Backbone as a printed PyTorch tensor [residue, N CA C, xyz], in Angstrom:
tensor([[[-45.0920,  55.6790, 112.3260],
         [-46.2510,  55.2290, 113.0510],
         [-46.2110,  55.8660, 114.4320]],

        [[-47.3630,  56.2160, 114.9390],
         [-47.4770,  56.8170, 116.2590],
         [-47.8570,  55.7650, 117.2910]],

        [[-48.1050,  56.2390, 118.4920],
         [-48.5100,  55.3050, 119.5390],
         [-49.8420,  54.6510, 119.1950]],

        [[-50.0730,  53.4980, 119.7750],
         [-51.2920,  52.7250, 119.5300],
         [-52.4480,  53.3220, 120.3180]],

        [[-53.6240,  53.3720, 119.6970],
         [-54.8180,  53.9150, 120.3280],
         [-55.8580,  52.7980, 120.4360]],

        [[-56.4640,  52.6800, 121.6140],
         [-57.5560,  51.7380, 121.8180],
         [-58.6880,  52.5000, 122.4840]],

        [[-59.7330,  52.7910, 121.7110],
         [-60.8410,  53.5730, 122.2330],
         [-62.1370,  53.1850, 121.5380]],

        [[-63.2060,  53.1800, 122.2760],
         [-64.5440,  52.8920, 121.7390],
         [-64.5830,  51.6240, 120.8940]],

        [[-63.8800,  50.5890, 121.3310],
         [-63.8920,  49.3250, 120.6120],
         [-63.0810,  49.3180, 119.3320]],

        [[-62.2270,  50.3350, 119.1330],
         [-61.3940,  50.4340, 117.9390],
         [-59.9140,  50.4300, 118.3460]],

        [[-59.1120,  49.6600, 117.6260],
         [-57.6610,  49.6560, 117.7720],
         [-57.1050,  50.3790, 116.5610]],

        [[-56.1510,  51.2790, 116.7510],
         [-55.6090,  51.9750, 115.5890],
         [-54.3470,  52.7450, 115.8940]],

        [[-53.8080,  53.3760, 114.8540],
         [-52.6100,  54.1960, 114.9870],
         [-52.5020,  55.1300, 113.7790]],

        [[-51.7460,  56.2230, 113.9630],
         [-51.4840,  57.1800, 112.8950],
         [-50.3160,  56.6950, 112.0620]],

        [[-50.4280,  56.8130, 110.7600],
         [-49.3610,  56.4690, 109.8240],
         [-48.7480,  57.7760, 109.3220]],

        [[-47.4420,  57.8740, 109.4670],
         [-46.7070,  59.0500, 108.9950],
         [-45.5830,  58.5560, 108.0980]],

        [[-45.1780,  59.3510, 107.1330],
         [-44.0870,  58.9350, 106.2650],
         [-43.9750,  59.8370, 105.0580]],

        [[-43.2780,  59.3470, 104.0690],
         [-43.0730,  60.0960, 102.8400],
         [-44.3090,  59.9970, 101.9520]],

        [[-44.6450,  61.0910, 101.3010],
         [-45.7600,  61.0960, 100.3680],
         [-45.4010,  60.3600,  99.0950]],

        [[-46.3900,  59.8060,  98.4430],
         [-46.1600,  59.1670,  97.1590],
         [-46.1980,  57.6530,  97.1480]],

        [[-45.5860,  56.9810,  98.1440],
         [-45.6010,  55.5200,  98.0500],
         [-46.9320,  54.9240,  98.4770]],

        [[-47.1210,  53.6760,  98.1250],
         [-48.2620,  52.9130,  98.6360],
         [-47.9380,  52.4950, 100.0650]],

        [[-48.9590,  52.3210, 100.8750],
         [-48.7700,  51.8540, 102.2460],
         [-49.5600,  50.5740, 102.4370]],

        [[-48.9230,  49.5820, 103.0590],
         [-49.5620,  48.3090, 103.3680],
         [-49.3900,  48.0280, 104.8460]],

        [[-50.4900,  47.7600, 105.5250],
         [-50.4560,  47.3360, 106.9200],
         [-50.6340,  45.8290, 106.9020]],

        [[-49.7160,  45.1270, 107.5460],
         [-49.7630,  43.6680, 107.5710],
         [-50.0000,  43.1810, 108.9920]],

        [[-50.5130,  41.9500, 109.1110],
         [-50.7890,  41.3990, 110.4330],
         [-50.3820,  39.9370, 110.5050]],

        [[-50.1680,  39.4890, 111.7390],
         [-49.8920,  38.0900, 112.0100],
         [-50.4050,  37.7500, 113.4000]],

        [[-50.7010,  36.5120, 113.6310],
         [-51.0630,  36.0560, 114.9730],
         [-49.9760,  35.1510, 115.5340]],

        [[-48.8740,  35.0030, 114.7770],
         [-47.8010,  34.1140, 115.1960],
         [-46.4550,  34.6660, 114.7310]],

        [[-45.7100,  35.2760, 115.6470],
         [-44.4010,  35.8270, 115.2860],
         [-43.3880,  34.7480, 114.9370]],

        [[-43.5480,  33.5660, 115.4680],
         [-42.6060,  32.4760, 115.2070],
         [-42.6750,  32.0240, 113.7540]],

        [[-43.8850,  31.9570, 113.1960],
         [-44.0370,  31.4830, 111.8170],
         [-43.4920,  32.4810, 110.8050]],

        [[-43.5160,  33.7580, 111.1620],
         [-43.0160,  34.7820, 110.2540],
         [-43.9190,  35.0580, 109.0720]],

        [[-45.1590,  34.5820, 109.1050],
         [-46.0950,  34.7950, 107.9970],
         [-46.9310,  36.0360, 108.2980]],

        [[-46.7720,  37.0560, 107.4660],
         [-47.5330,  38.3090, 107.5880],
         [-48.4720,  38.4180, 106.3990]],

        [[-49.7200,  38.8030, 106.6450],
         [-50.6940,  38.9450, 105.5610],
         [-51.2000,  40.3830, 105.5200]],

        [[-51.4840,  40.9110, 104.3290],
         [-51.9840,  42.2810, 104.2340],
         [-53.3360,  42.4370, 104.9360]],

        [[-53.4400,  43.4900, 105.7460],
         [-54.6940,  43.8310, 106.4140],
         [-55.3260,  45.0620, 105.7720]],

        [[-54.4740,  45.8950, 105.1300],
         [-54.9570,  47.1320, 104.5090],
         [-53.9000,  47.6100, 103.5160]],

        [[-54.3340,  48.0470, 102.3390],
         [-53.4400,  48.6020, 101.3220],
         [-54.0620,  49.8840, 100.7950]],

        [[-53.2550,  50.9200, 100.6690],
         [-53.7520,  52.1760, 100.1010],
         [-52.7040,  52.7600,  99.1600]],

        [[-53.1610,  53.4370,  98.1310],
         [-52.2670,  54.0590,  97.1510],
         [-52.1070,  55.5340,  97.4690]],

        [[-50.8930,  55.9680,  97.6550],
         [-50.5350,  57.3840,  97.8360],
         [-51.5220,  58.1470,  98.7220]],

        [[-51.6280,  57.7860,  99.9800],
         [-52.5770,  58.4710, 100.8610],
         [-52.1040,  59.8630, 101.2290]],

        [[-53.0250,  60.7080, 101.6500],
         [-52.6680,  62.0070, 102.2250],
         [-52.1740,  61.7150, 103.6370]],

        [[-50.9660,  62.1600, 103.9350],
         [-50.3430,  61.8520, 105.2250],
         [-50.4160,  63.0270, 106.1820]],

        [[-50.4770,  62.7710, 107.4750],
         [-50.6460,  61.4650, 108.0930],
         [-52.0920,  60.9970, 107.9620]],

        [[-52.3010,  59.6840, 108.1050],
         [-53.6600,  59.1640, 108.1340],
         [-53.8090,  58.1810, 109.2880]],

        [[-55.0340,  58.0590, 109.7740],
         [-55.3130,  57.1710, 110.9050],
         [-55.9350,  55.8970, 110.3910]],

        [[-55.3800,  54.7570, 110.7860],
         [-55.9190,  53.4530, 110.4220],
         [-56.4600,  52.7990, 111.6780]],

        [[-57.6450,  52.2060, 111.5800],
         [-58.2140,  51.5250, 112.7390],
         [-58.9900,  50.2950, 112.3020]],

        [[-59.2150,  49.4210, 113.2680],
         [-59.9730,  48.1960, 113.0410],
         [-60.7630,  47.9160, 114.3150]],

        [[-62.0000,  47.4420, 114.1820],
         [-62.7650,  47.1120, 115.3850],
         [-62.0990,  45.9690, 116.1570]],

        [[-62.0920,  46.0690, 117.4530],
         [-61.5780,  44.9940, 118.2990],
         [-62.6650,  43.9310, 118.3990]],

        [[-62.2850,  42.6790, 118.1330],
         [-63.2510,  41.5840, 118.2100],
         [-62.5670,  40.3490, 118.7790]],

        [[-63.3310,  39.3310, 119.0060],
         [-62.7640,  38.0940, 119.5360],
         [-61.8820,  37.3870, 118.5080]],

        [[-61.9880,  37.7590, 117.2350],
         [-61.1720,  37.1000, 116.2090],
         [-59.8410,  37.7920, 115.9510]],

        [[-59.6780,  39.0370, 116.3860],
         [-58.4060,  39.7210, 116.1210],
         [-57.6920,  40.1750, 117.3890]],

        [[-58.0700,  39.6690, 118.5440],
         [-57.4560,  40.1380, 119.7840],
         [-56.0180,  39.6900, 119.9660]],

        [[-55.5300,  38.7430, 119.1780],
         [-54.1390,  38.3220, 119.2700],
         [-53.3390,  38.6810, 118.0260]],

        [[-53.8630,  39.5540, 117.2010],
         [-53.1730,  39.9620, 115.9840],
         [-52.0920,  40.9960, 116.2970]],

        [[-51.0060,  40.9390, 115.5610],
         [-49.9380,  41.9320, 115.6270],
         [-49.9020,  42.6390, 114.2840]],

        [[-49.7140,  43.9570, 114.3130],
         [-49.7460,  44.7650, 113.0860],
         [-48.4550,  45.5320, 112.9230]],

        [[-48.0390,  45.7250, 111.6620],
         [-46.9050,  46.6070, 111.3620],
         [-47.1090,  47.2140, 110.0060]]])
């Protein structure tokens, strides 16, 4: 993963890694609970790829990995 980008109302980052596997981006709003939910899943993407999500009042406290 590359540095985080915040531009034009979009939050995102580049995903880099080995070709072939599925990639899942997960999110949480509470690190203490330890509950992570899938935000995006893709099968064998062409790497690297850029993932982004619009910034809104409902996701401003989300953490992604």
